[in-house]
């Protein structure tokens, strides 16, 4: 990685059409990464951080991240949700060092400042001195030395937090089209089945692109194509929210012969008729949802439904060239034992050792490895044209273009004169229906 913290150009100018070319610089530059933490993750957005089902009881807590800032979410003794930065107000240590648990107070290990579940400072050892030492000055107040509090809200059991004090209500941030799908997936109480963690040596935005890209899925993933869990020749398409920052990609089965016929005559390696599953029970689930769905909520949440396996994926940036992906698998509280077994077995489709999505992590890594010395080059995002609009097609990069447009605006990247001129039609093209 470059040692320089300075941006390579005064702020990066996306001098071509901003939606169909993406400068490699945005995946590499430490100064751009820093600006993302400030303007995006600490900006006017709601970031997903966990499920209410992970902290169901009063005093339950979970330590996680907002961007790369460590945070804690917990319930107080009345069950209300609170969120704060996991940084001691004394000298800055992590206050909460466990992933999750249940406790009445958080005590910093360093000098044992103690905070209640609303983040208020309630205990300071030796505050009034010890023996001949004076302790803290008389004007020292515990109020004003609490943990930094964040806004917290939940929708259908998905917990989001925000740094910004002026941010639209969470329901508006999600928008009606995205809420409608969340309502379907989170239609009744859920049960968390387990977690998976995957470290990927690539910029987090390469994964944000990947999950907005239905077109790669039947080309990269041999399993999808061969066993029919997803094919680009299936029915379906992409739906946006009104700002095209979130996407919902859905596919529906047509019939096996037609789906496969669409690939005949093309040189697509990922259809392998000779392969069969040694254990066919992997895909013998129960009818539940009409097809497959991958929903992305800007900036760092993915909600997935593949067959009977349900998961949320949380993307955590770990510097310009690394991210972590946390999968939280879940079913419904009223699942019978057989359904729990089906969901757990199908969890093998995704995750770091899965049959499908470990390839996505590797794809991001081989992009990162290749672009590292070519900051002036750019990737091409032209499949399906240049528009940003709902599409009844799975062969499109429109979701990626929507992501970049919203990202660019939040980041405040300047536009060249040409791009500014084009932006009128660009804005009209973005008027998508809910
Ligand atoms: S840094 Fe936490 S008590 Fe000192
Ligand atoms: Fe994929």
PDB file of N, CA and C in Angstrom, residues 5 11 26 29-45 47 64-71 85 148 150 162-164 203-205 298-300 314-324 407 410-411 413:
ATOM      1  N   UNK A   5      -0.575   9.657   2.623  1.00  0.00           N
ATOM      2  CA  UNK A   5      -1.935   9.889   3.112  1.00  0.00           C
ATOM      3  C   UNK A   5      -2.632  10.957   2.289  1.00  0.00           C
ATOM      4  N   UNK A  11      -9.161  16.655  -4.975  1.00  0.00           N
ATOM      5  CA  UNK A  11     -10.106  15.566  -4.789  1.00  0.00           C
ATOM      6  C   UNK A  11     -10.380  14.969  -6.123  1.00  0.00           C
ATOM      7  N   UNK A  26     -10.278   4.874  -5.962  1.00  0.00           N
ATOM      8  CA  UNK A  26     -11.205   4.816  -4.822  1.00  0.00           C
ATOM      9  C   UNK A  26     -11.072   3.523  -4.031  1.00  0.00           C
ATOM     10  N   UNK A  29      -6.732   4.504  -2.185  1.00  0.00           N
ATOM     11  CA  UNK A  29      -6.168   5.721  -1.600  1.00  0.00           C
ATOM     12  C   UNK A  29      -6.506   5.829  -0.101  1.00  0.00           C
ATOM     13  N   UNK A  30      -5.499   5.858   0.783  1.00  0.00           N
ATOM     14  CA  UNK A  30      -5.776   5.967   2.227  1.00  0.00           C
ATOM     15  C   UNK A  30      -6.550   7.242   2.575  1.00  0.00           C
ATOM     16  N   UNK A  31      -6.326   8.328   1.818  1.00  0.00           N
ATOM     17  CA  UNK A  31      -7.034   9.580   2.129  1.00  0.00           C
ATOM     18  C   UNK A  31      -8.522   9.456   1.784  1.00  0.00           C
ATOM     19  N   UNK A  32      -8.822   8.725   0.718  1.00  0.00           N
ATOM     20  CA  UNK A  32     -10.235   8.493   0.380  1.00  0.00           C
ATOM     21  C   UNK A  32     -10.879   7.610   1.443  1.00  0.00           C
ATOM     22  N   UNK A  33     -10.140   6.625   1.902  1.00  0.00           N
ATOM     23  CA  UNK A  33     -10.659   5.758   2.977  1.00  0.00           C
ATOM     24  C   UNK A  33     -10.987   6.590   4.223  1.00  0.00           C
ATOM     25  N   UNK A  34     -10.086   7.491   4.590  1.00  0.00           N
ATOM     26  CA  UNK A  34     -10.331   8.342   5.763  1.00  0.00           C
ATOM     27  C   UNK A  34     -11.557   9.217   5.554  1.00  0.00           C
ATOM     28  N   UNK A  35     -11.691   9.732   4.350  1.00  0.00           N
ATOM     29  CA  UNK A  35     -12.842  10.592   4.056  1.00  0.00           C
ATOM     30  C   UNK A  35     -14.151   9.800   4.134  1.00  0.00           C
ATOM     31  N   UNK A  36     -14.107   8.533   3.745  1.00  0.00           N
ATOM     32  CA  UNK A  36     -15.304   7.679   3.864  1.00  0.00           C
ATOM     33  C   UNK A  36     -15.726   7.537   5.326  1.00  0.00           C
ATOM     34  N   UNK A  37     -14.730   7.342   6.194  1.00  0.00           N
ATOM     35  CA  UNK A  37     -15.083   7.176   7.613  1.00  0.00           C
ATOM     36  C   UNK A  37     -15.766   8.437   8.136  1.00  0.00           C
ATOM     37  N   UNK A  38     -15.278   9.576   7.665  1.00  0.00           N
ATOM     38  CA  UNK A  38     -15.789  10.849   8.167  1.00  0.00           C
ATOM     39  C   UNK A  38     -17.123  11.233   7.519  1.00  0.00           C
ATOM     40  N   UNK A  39     -17.192  11.187   6.186  1.00  0.00           N
ATOM     41  CA  UNK A  39     -18.349  11.753   5.484  1.00  0.00           C
ATOM     42  C   UNK A  39     -19.441  10.735   5.228  1.00  0.00           C
ATOM     43  N   UNK A  40     -19.063   9.479   5.214  1.00  0.00           N
ATOM     44  CA  UNK A  40     -20.043   8.459   4.890  1.00  0.00           C
ATOM     45  C   UNK A  40     -20.481   7.745   6.175  1.00  0.00           C
ATOM     46  N   UNK A  41     -19.557   7.018   6.815  1.00  0.00           N
ATOM     47  CA  UNK A  41     -19.963   6.241   7.993  1.00  0.00           C
ATOM     48  C   UNK A  41     -20.313   7.136   9.176  1.00  0.00           C
ATOM     49  N   UNK A  42     -19.691   8.321   9.265  1.00  0.00           N
ATOM     50  CA  UNK A  42     -20.070   9.252  10.333  1.00  0.00           C
ATOM     51  C   UNK A  42     -20.974  10.347   9.788  1.00  0.00           C
ATOM     52  N   UNK A  43     -21.482  10.135   8.587  1.00  0.00           N
ATOM     53  CA  UNK A  43     -22.327  11.122   7.926  1.00  0.00           C
ATOM     54  C   UNK A  43     -23.814  10.818   8.118  1.00  0.00           C
ATOM     55  N   UNK A  44     -24.661  11.415   7.271  1.00  0.00           N
ATOM     56  CA  UNK A  44     -26.118  11.328   7.465  1.00  0.00           C
ATOM     57  C   UNK A  44     -26.720  10.031   6.921  1.00  0.00           C
ATOM     58  N   UNK A  45     -26.214   8.924   7.405  1.00  0.00           N
ATOM     59  CA  UNK A  45     -26.736   7.624   6.973  1.00  0.00           C
ATOM     60  C   UNK A  45     -27.089   6.806   8.211  1.00  0.00           C
ATOM     61  N   UNK A  47     -26.497   3.031   9.551  1.00  0.00           N
ATOM     62  CA  UNK A  47     -25.682   1.851   9.265  1.00  0.00           C
ATOM     63  C   UNK A  47     -26.183   0.666  10.083  1.00  0.00           C
ATOM     64  N   UNK A  64     -19.619  -4.267  18.157  1.00  0.00           N
ATOM     65  CA  UNK A  64     -19.494  -4.378  16.706  1.00  0.00           C
ATOM     66  C   UNK A  64     -18.834  -3.106  16.174  1.00  0.00           C
ATOM     67  N   UNK A  65     -19.093  -2.770  14.916  1.00  0.00           N
ATOM     68  CA  UNK A  65     -18.413  -1.633  14.296  1.00  0.00           C
ATOM     69  C   UNK A  65     -19.386  -0.806  13.467  1.00  0.00           C
ATOM     70  N   UNK A  66     -19.146   0.504  13.481  1.00  0.00           N
ATOM     71  CA  UNK A  66     -19.813   1.424  12.551  1.00  0.00           C
ATOM     72  C   UNK A  66     -18.704   1.970  11.664  1.00  0.00           C
ATOM     73  N   UNK A  67     -18.674   1.563  10.376  1.00  0.00           N
ATOM     74  CA  UNK A  67     -17.461   1.780   9.602  1.00  0.00           C
ATOM     75  C   UNK A  67     -16.358   1.005  10.304  1.00  0.00           C
ATOM     76  N   UNK A  68     -15.235   1.658  10.604  1.00  0.00           N
ATOM     77  CA  UNK A  68     -14.209   0.948  11.367  1.00  0.00           C
ATOM     78  C   UNK A  68     -14.135   1.417  12.820  1.00  0.00           C
ATOM     79  N   UNK A  69     -15.157   2.163  13.262  1.00  0.00           N
ATOM     80  CA  UNK A  69     -15.202   2.614  14.660  1.00  0.00           C
ATOM     81  C   UNK A  69     -15.838   1.536  15.539  1.00  0.00           C
ATOM     82  N   UNK A  70     -15.139   1.087  16.598  1.00  0.00           N
ATOM     83  CA  UNK A  70     -15.762   0.106  17.481  1.00  0.00           C
ATOM     84  C   UNK A  70     -16.922   0.721  18.255  1.00  0.00           C
ATOM     85  N   UNK A  71     -18.022   0.021  18.309  1.00  0.00           N
ATOM     86  CA  UNK A  71     -19.193   0.521  19.047  1.00  0.00           C
ATOM     87  C   UNK A  71     -19.783  -0.615  19.880  1.00  0.00           C
ATOM     88  N   UNK A  85     -20.036   4.721  21.276  1.00  0.00           N
ATOM     89  CA  UNK A  85     -18.699   4.386  20.786  1.00  0.00           C
ATOM     90  C   UNK A  85     -17.964   3.633  21.891  1.00  0.00           C
ATOM     91  N   UNK A 148     -19.475   8.250  24.085  1.00  0.00           N
ATOM     92  CA  UNK A 148     -20.104   9.022  23.007  1.00  0.00           C
ATOM     93  C   UNK A 148     -21.328   8.269  22.494  1.00  0.00           C
ATOM     94  N   UNK A 150     -24.701   7.354  20.243  1.00  0.00           N
ATOM     95  CA  UNK A 150     -25.113   7.346  18.836  1.00  0.00           C
ATOM     96  C   UNK A 150     -26.629   7.223  18.777  1.00  0.00           C
ATOM     97  N   UNK A 162     -26.587   5.754  13.890  1.00  0.00           N
ATOM     98  CA  UNK A 162     -26.114   6.895  13.104  1.00  0.00           C
ATOM     99  C   UNK A 162     -25.348   7.855  13.999  1.00  0.00           C
ATOM    100  N   UNK A 163     -24.281   8.396  13.483  1.00  0.00           N
ATOM    101  CA  UNK A 163     -23.532   9.458  14.145  1.00  0.00           C
ATOM    102  C   UNK A 163     -24.253  10.787  14.031  1.00  0.00           C
ATOM    103  N   UNK A 164     -24.975  10.938  12.914  1.00  0.00           N
ATOM    104  CA  UNK A 164     -25.477  12.263  12.568  1.00  0.00           C
ATOM    105  C   UNK A 164     -26.671  12.625  13.428  1.00  0.00           C
ATOM    106  N   UNK A 203     -10.647  -3.905  -0.861  1.00  0.00           N
ATOM    107  CA  UNK A 203     -11.421  -2.749  -0.399  1.00  0.00           C
ATOM    108  C   UNK A 203     -12.899  -3.140  -0.240  1.00  0.00           C
ATOM    109  N   UNK A 204     -13.543  -2.611   0.784  1.00  0.00           N
ATOM    110  CA  UNK A 204     -14.930  -2.997   1.084  1.00  0.00           C
ATOM    111  C   UNK A 204     -15.894  -2.688  -0.061  1.00  0.00           C
ATOM    112  N   UNK A 205     -15.569  -1.683  -0.874  1.00  0.00           N
ATOM    113  CA  UNK A 205     -16.501  -1.298  -1.945  1.00  0.00           C
ATOM    114  C   UNK A 205     -16.503  -2.306  -3.100  1.00  0.00           C
ATOM    115  N   UNK A 298     -27.549   0.468   1.805  1.00  0.00           N
ATOM    116  CA  UNK A 298     -26.339   1.296   1.856  1.00  0.00           C
ATOM    117  C   UNK A 298     -26.016   1.663   3.301  1.00  0.00           C
ATOM    118  N   UNK A 299     -24.781   1.615   3.750  1.00  0.00           N
ATOM    119  CA  UNK A 299     -23.633   1.206   2.960  1.00  0.00           C
ATOM    120  C   UNK A 299     -23.199  -0.240   3.162  1.00  0.00           C
ATOM    121  N   UNK A 300     -23.648  -0.899   4.206  1.00  0.00           N
ATOM    122  CA  UNK A 300     -22.900  -2.099   4.606  1.00  0.00           C
ATOM    123  C   UNK A 300     -23.754  -3.295   5.009  1.00  0.00           C
ATOM    124  N   UNK A 314     -22.857  -8.317   7.219  1.00  0.00           N
ATOM    125  CA  UNK A 314     -22.426  -6.988   7.661  1.00  0.00           C
ATOM    126  C   UNK A 314     -21.006  -6.773   7.131  1.00  0.00           C
ATOM    127  N   UNK A 315     -20.839  -5.753   6.297  1.00  0.00           N
ATOM    128  CA  UNK A 315     -19.525  -5.457   5.709  1.00  0.00           C
ATOM    129  C   UNK A 315     -18.817  -4.459   6.629  1.00  0.00           C
ATOM    130  N   UNK A 316     -17.626  -4.821   7.102  1.00  0.00           N
ATOM    131  CA  UNK A 316     -16.867  -3.936   8.007  1.00  0.00           C
ATOM    132  C   UNK A 316     -15.532  -3.573   7.351  1.00  0.00           C
ATOM    133  N   UNK A 317     -15.312  -2.295   7.011  1.00  0.00           N
ATOM    134  CA  UNK A 317     -14.022  -1.908   6.431  1.00  0.00           C
ATOM    135  C   UNK A 317     -12.906  -2.080   7.452  1.00  0.00           C
ATOM    136  N   UNK A 318     -11.769  -2.559   6.998  1.00  0.00           N
ATOM    137  CA  UNK A 318     -10.603  -2.739   7.886  1.00  0.00           C
ATOM    138  C   UNK A 318      -9.376  -2.105   7.265  1.00  0.00           C
ATOM    139  N   UNK A 319      -9.507  -0.865   6.853  1.00  0.00           N
ATOM    140  CA  UNK A 319      -8.415  -0.215   6.132  1.00  0.00           C
ATOM    141  C   UNK A 319      -8.720  -0.231   4.647  1.00  0.00           C
ATOM    142  N   UNK A 320      -7.914   0.508   3.859  1.00  0.00           N
ATOM    143  CA  UNK A 320      -8.217   0.621   2.426  1.00  0.00           C
ATOM    144  C   UNK A 320      -8.231  -0.713   1.692  1.00  0.00           C
ATOM    145  N   UNK A 321      -7.466  -1.686   2.177  1.00  0.00           N
ATOM    146  CA  UNK A 321      -7.339  -2.903   1.382  1.00  0.00           C
ATOM    147  C   UNK A 321      -7.717  -4.174   2.148  1.00  0.00           C
ATOM    148  N   UNK A 322      -8.630  -4.031   3.088  1.00  0.00           N
ATOM    149  CA  UNK A 322      -9.136  -5.227   3.757  1.00  0.00           C
ATOM    150  C   UNK A 322     -10.529  -4.949   4.317  1.00  0.00           C
ATOM    151  N   UNK A 323     -11.373  -5.969   4.252  1.00  0.00           N
ATOM    152  CA  UNK A 323     -12.652  -5.852   4.956  1.00  0.00           C
ATOM    153  C   UNK A 323     -13.007  -7.185   5.598  1.00  0.00           C
ATOM    154  N   UNK A 324     -13.930  -7.085   6.547  1.00  0.00           N
ATOM    155  CA  UNK A 324     -14.451  -8.278   7.206  1.00  0.00           C
ATOM    156  C   UNK A 324     -15.925  -8.402   6.857  1.00  0.00           C
ATOM    157  N   UNK A 407     -22.676   7.345  -3.468  1.00  0.00           N
ATOM    158  CA  UNK A 407     -21.368   7.428  -2.791  1.00  0.00           C
ATOM    159  C   UNK A 407     -20.666   8.730  -3.144  1.00  0.00           C
ATOM    160  N   UNK A 410     -22.236  11.752  -1.453  1.00  0.00           N
ATOM    161  CA  UNK A 410     -21.904  11.826  -0.024  1.00  0.00           C
ATOM    162  C   UNK A 410     -20.455  12.244   0.193  1.00  0.00           C
ATOM    163  N   UNK A 411     -19.585  11.748  -0.671  1.00  0.00           N
ATOM    164  CA  UNK A 411     -18.149  12.019  -0.518  1.00  0.00           C
ATOM    165  C   UNK A 411     -17.781  13.416  -0.994  1.00  0.00           C
ATOM    166  N   UNK A 413     -17.169  14.423  -4.073  1.00  0.00           N
ATOM    167  CA  UNK A 413     -16.197  14.490  -5.166  1.00  0.00           C
ATOM    168  C   UNK A 413     -16.671  15.501  -6.201  1.00  0.00           C
TER     169      UNK A 413
END
